[in-house]
Short mmCIF file of C-alpha atoms and ligand atoms in Angstrom, two decimals:
data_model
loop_
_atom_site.label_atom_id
_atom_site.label_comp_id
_atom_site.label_asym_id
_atom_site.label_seq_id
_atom_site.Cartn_x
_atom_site.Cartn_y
_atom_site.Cartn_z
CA UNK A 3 -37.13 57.56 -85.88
CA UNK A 4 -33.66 57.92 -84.19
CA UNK A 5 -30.30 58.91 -84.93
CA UNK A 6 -31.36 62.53 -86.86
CA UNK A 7 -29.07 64.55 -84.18
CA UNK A 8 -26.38 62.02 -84.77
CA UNK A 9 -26.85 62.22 -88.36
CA UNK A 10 -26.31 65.71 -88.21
CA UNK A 11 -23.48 66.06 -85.41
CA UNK A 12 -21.42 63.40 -87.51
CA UNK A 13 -21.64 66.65 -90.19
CA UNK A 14 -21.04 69.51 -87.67
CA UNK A 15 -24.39 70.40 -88.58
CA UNK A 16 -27.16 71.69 -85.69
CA UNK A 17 -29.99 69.43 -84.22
CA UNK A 18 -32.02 70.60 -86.70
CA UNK A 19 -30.85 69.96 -90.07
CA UNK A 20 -31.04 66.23 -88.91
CA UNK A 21 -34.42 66.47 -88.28
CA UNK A 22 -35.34 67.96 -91.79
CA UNK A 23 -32.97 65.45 -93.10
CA UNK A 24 -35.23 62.81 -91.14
CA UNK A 25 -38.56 63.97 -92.63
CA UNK A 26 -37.47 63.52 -96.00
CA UNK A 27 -36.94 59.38 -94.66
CA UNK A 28 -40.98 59.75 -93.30
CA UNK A 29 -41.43 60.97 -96.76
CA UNK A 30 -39.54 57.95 -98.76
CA UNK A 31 -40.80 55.69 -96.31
CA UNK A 32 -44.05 56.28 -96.75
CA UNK A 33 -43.99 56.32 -100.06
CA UNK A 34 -42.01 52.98 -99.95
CA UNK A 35 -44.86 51.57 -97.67
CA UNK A 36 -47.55 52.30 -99.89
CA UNK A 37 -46.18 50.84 -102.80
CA UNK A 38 -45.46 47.31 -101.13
CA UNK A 39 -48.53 47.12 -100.14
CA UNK A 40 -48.32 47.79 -96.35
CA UNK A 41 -51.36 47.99 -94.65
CA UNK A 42 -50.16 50.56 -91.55
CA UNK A 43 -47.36 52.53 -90.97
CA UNK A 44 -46.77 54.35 -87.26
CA UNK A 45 -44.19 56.74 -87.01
CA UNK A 46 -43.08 57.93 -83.16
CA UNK A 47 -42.82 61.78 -84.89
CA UNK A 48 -43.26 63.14 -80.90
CA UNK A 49 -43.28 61.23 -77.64
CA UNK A 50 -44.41 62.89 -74.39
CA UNK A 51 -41.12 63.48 -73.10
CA UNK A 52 -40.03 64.97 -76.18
CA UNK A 53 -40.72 68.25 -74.38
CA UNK A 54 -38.13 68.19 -72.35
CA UNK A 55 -35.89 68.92 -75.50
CA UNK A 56 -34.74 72.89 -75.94
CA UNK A 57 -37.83 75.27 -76.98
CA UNK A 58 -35.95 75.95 -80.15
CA UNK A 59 -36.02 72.07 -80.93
CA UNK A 60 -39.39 71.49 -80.10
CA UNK A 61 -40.41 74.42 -82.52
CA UNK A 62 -38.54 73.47 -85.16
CA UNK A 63 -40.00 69.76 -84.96
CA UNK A 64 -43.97 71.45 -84.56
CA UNK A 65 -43.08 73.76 -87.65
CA UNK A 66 -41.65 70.93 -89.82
CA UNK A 67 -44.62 68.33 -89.14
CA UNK A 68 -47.11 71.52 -90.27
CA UNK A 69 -44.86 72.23 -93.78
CA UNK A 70 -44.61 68.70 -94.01
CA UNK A 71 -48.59 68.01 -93.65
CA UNK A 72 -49.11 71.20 -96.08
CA UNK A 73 -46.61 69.46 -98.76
CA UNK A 74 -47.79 66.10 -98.72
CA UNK A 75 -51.24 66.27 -99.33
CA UNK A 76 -51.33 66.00 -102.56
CA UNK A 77 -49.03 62.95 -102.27
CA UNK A 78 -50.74 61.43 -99.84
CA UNK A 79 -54.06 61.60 -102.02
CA UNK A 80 -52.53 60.25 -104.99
CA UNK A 81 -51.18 57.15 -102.69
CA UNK A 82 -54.03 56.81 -101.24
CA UNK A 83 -52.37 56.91 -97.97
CA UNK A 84 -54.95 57.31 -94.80
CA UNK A 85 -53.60 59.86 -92.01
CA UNK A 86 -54.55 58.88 -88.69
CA UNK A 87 -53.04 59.77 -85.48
CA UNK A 88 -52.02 58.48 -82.11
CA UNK A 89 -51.80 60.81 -78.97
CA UNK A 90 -52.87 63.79 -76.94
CA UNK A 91 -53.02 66.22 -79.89
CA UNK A 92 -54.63 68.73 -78.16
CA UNK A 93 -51.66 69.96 -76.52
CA UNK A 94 -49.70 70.47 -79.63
CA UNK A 95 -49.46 74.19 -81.75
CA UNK A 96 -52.88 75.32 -83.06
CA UNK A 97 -50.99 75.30 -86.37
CA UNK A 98 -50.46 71.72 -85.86
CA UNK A 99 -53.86 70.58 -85.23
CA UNK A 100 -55.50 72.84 -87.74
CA UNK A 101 -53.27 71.06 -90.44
CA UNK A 102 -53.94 67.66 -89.10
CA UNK A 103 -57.47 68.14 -88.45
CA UNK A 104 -57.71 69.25 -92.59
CA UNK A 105 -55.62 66.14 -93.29
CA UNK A 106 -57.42 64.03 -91.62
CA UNK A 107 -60.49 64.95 -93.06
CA UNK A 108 -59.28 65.02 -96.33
CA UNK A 109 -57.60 61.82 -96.62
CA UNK A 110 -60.11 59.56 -94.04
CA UNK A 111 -61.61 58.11 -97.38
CA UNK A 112 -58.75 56.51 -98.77
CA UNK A 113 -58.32 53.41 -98.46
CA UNK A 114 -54.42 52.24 -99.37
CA UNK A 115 -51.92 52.62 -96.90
CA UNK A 116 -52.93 54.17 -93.06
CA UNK A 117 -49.93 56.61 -91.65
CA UNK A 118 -50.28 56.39 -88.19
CA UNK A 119 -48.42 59.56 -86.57
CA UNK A 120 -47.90 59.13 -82.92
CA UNK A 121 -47.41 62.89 -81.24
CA UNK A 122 -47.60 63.57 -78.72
CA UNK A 123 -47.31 60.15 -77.65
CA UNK A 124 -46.56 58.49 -74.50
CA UNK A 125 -47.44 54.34 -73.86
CA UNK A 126 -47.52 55.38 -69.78
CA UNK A 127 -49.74 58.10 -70.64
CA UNK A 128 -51.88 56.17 -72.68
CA UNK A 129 -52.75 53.39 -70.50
CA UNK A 130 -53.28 55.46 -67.49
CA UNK A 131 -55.73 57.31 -69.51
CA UNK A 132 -57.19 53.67 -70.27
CA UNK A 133 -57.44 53.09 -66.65
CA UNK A 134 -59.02 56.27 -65.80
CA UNK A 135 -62.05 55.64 -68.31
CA UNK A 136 -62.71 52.09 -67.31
CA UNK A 137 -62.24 52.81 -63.77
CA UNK A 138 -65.23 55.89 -64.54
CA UNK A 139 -67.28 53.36 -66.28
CA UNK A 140 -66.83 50.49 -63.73
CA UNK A 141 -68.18 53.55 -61.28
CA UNK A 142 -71.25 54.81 -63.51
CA UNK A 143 -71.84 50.48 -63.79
CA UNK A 144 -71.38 50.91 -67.45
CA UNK A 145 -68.92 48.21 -67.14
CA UNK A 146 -68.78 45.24 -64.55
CA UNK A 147 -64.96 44.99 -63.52
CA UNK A 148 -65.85 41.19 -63.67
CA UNK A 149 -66.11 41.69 -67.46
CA UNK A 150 -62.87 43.63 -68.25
CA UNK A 151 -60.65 41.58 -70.84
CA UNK A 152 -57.70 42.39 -72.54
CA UNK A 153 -60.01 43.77 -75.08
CA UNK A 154 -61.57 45.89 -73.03
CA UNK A 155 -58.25 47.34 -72.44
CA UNK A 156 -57.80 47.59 -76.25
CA UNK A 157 -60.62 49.63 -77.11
CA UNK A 158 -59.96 52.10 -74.69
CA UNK A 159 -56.53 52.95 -75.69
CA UNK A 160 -55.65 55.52 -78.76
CA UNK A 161 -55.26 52.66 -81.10
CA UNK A 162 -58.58 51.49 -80.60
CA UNK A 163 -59.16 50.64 -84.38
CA UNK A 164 -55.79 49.75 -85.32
CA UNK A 165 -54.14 46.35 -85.24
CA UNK A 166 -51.34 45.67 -83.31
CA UNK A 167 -47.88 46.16 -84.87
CA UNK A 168 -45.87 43.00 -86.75
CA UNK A 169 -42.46 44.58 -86.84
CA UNK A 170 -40.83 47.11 -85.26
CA UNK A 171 -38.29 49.08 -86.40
CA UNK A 172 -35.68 51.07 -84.12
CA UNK A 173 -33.17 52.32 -85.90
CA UNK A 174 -29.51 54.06 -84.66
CA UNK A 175 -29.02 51.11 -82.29
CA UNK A 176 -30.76 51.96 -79.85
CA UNK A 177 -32.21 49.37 -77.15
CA UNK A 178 -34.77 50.48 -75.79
CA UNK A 179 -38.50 50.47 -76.48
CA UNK A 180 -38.72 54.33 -75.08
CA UNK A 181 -42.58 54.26 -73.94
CA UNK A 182 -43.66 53.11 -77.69
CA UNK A 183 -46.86 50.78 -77.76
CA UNK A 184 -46.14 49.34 -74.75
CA UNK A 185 -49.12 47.25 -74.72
CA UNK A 186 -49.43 46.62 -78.65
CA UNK A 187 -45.59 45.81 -79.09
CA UNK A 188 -46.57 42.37 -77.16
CA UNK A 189 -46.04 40.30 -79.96
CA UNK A 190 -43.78 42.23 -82.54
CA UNK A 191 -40.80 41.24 -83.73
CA UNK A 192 -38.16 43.55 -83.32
CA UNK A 193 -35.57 45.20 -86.12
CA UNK A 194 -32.71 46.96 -84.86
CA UNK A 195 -30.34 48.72 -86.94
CA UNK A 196 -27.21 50.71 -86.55
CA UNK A 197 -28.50 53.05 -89.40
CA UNK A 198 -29.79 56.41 -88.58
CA UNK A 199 -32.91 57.58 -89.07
CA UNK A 200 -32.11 59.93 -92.11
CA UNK A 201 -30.29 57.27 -93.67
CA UNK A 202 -33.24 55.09 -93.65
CA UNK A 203 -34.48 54.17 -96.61
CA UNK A 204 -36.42 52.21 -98.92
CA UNK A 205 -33.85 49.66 -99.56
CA UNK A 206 -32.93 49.63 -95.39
CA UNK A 207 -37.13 48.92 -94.50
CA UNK A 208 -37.22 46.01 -97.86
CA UNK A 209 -34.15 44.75 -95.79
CA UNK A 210 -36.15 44.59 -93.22
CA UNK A 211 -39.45 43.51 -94.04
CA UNK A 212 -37.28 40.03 -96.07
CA UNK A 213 -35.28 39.72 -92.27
CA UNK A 214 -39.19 39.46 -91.10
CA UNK A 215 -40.28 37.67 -93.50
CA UNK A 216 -37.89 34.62 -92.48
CA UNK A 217 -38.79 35.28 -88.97
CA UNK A 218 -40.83 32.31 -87.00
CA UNK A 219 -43.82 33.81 -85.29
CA UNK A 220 -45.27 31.23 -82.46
CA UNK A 221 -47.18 33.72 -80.56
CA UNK A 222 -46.21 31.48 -77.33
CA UNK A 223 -47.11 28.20 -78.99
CA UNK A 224 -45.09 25.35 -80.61
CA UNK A 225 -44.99 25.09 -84.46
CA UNK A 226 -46.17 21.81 -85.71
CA UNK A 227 -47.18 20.39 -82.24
C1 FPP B 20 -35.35 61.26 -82.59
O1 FPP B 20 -34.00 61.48 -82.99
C2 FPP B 20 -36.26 62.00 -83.47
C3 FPP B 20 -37.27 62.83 -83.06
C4 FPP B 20 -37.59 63.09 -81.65
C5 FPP B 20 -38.07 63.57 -84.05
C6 FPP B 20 -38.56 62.81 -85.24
C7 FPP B 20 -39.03 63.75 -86.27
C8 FPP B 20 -38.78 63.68 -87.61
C9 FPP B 20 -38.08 62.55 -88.22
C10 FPP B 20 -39.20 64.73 -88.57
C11 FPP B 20 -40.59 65.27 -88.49
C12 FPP B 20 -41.66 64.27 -88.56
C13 FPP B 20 -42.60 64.17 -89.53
C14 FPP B 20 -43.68 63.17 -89.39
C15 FPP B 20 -42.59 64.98 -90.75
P1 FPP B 20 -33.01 62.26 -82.05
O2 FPP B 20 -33.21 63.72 -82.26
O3 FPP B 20 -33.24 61.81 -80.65
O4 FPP B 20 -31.62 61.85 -82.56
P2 FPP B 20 -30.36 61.46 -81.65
O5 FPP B 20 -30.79 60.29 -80.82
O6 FPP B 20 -29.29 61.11 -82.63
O7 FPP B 20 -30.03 62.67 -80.82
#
């Protein structure tokens, strides 16, 4: 979800106000997502170097994600959108976790749309954790390292349960895949657009999903061989 500081320098506006501009996007785009239908949704709300950014930043960020988990409830059970999440969330805010951890709970019936938040989120991070537990297993002989597959891999990282992506979005340009499902991104297609994040909305992801739609996925192979 790029672009909200540039959003909100091209308005001599602080950091910030692009940041609540860019949660009112999550909002329409979730929204957007449920009603066409799409099965998953993962947003990159945090990564693990997002850190590094000033204190002031950071709490902003933790502070909006808890108002915006408080305000959406209701929303989200009237979807029927699923909240899931990706990450080491044990390191974020108590305030953060007790809001997820009710959300969570609350919504893991439903059965429409899944919203995926990655926070705390890191692809690096994620398969070195990966590595660690098989390695422990391989160890304990829970796991012959003559058996590992790629899905062995799978089911050890955070999105165990959750298919692999179709499309990804990046939005304000930018080129980079910036440590983002790294392993599941294998065979996305990719969607870059100049727009910024808070600009982003349901008529920019329809774009989108129709450029997809005309894309040809071979997965490696030959079409028609
Ligand atoms: C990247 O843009 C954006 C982030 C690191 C934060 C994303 C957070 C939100 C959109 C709002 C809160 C999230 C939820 C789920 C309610 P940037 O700050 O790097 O922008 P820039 O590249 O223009 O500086």
């Amino acid at each position: 979800m790029d672009g909200n500081g540039r959003w909100a320098k091209q308005r001599s506006l602080p950091r910030i106000m692009g940041h609540r501009e860019g949660a009112k996007s999550v909002r329409a785009i979730t929204e957007a997502c449920a009603e066409l239908k799409v099965k998953y949704l993962t947003l990159y709300a945090f990564s693990t170097e997002n850190w590094k950014r000033p204190h002031k930043e950071v709490a902003f960020l933790m502070n909006l994600l808890s108002h915006y988990l408080v305000k959406e409830k209701n929303t989200m059970m009237k979807n029927n959108i699923r909240l899931l999440t990706i990450g080491d969330t044990s390191k974020l805010p108590l305030g953060v976790k007790t809001e997820l951890s009710k959300t969570i709970k609350l919504t893991s019936k439903n059965t429409g749309l899944s919203l995926v938040l990655a926070l705390n989120y890191g692809a690096k991070d994620e398969i070195t954790k990966a590595i660690k537990t098989i390695a422990k297993k391989c160890i304990s002989r829970k796991i012959s390292p003559s058996k590992i597959t790629e899905q062995t891999i799978a089911d050890h990282l955070y999105t165990k349960n959750i298919p692999d992506p179709d499309l990804m979005i990046r939005t304000s340009g930018e080129m980079r895949i910036s440590n983002f499902l790294v392993w599941q991104l294998a065979y996305a297609e990719f969607y870059i657009t100049d727009i910024l994040w808070p600009d982003f909305r349901k008529a920019q992801l329809v774009k989108a999903i129709e450029e997809y739609n005309n894309r040809d996925r071979r997965f490696g192979g030959v079409r028609n061989a």
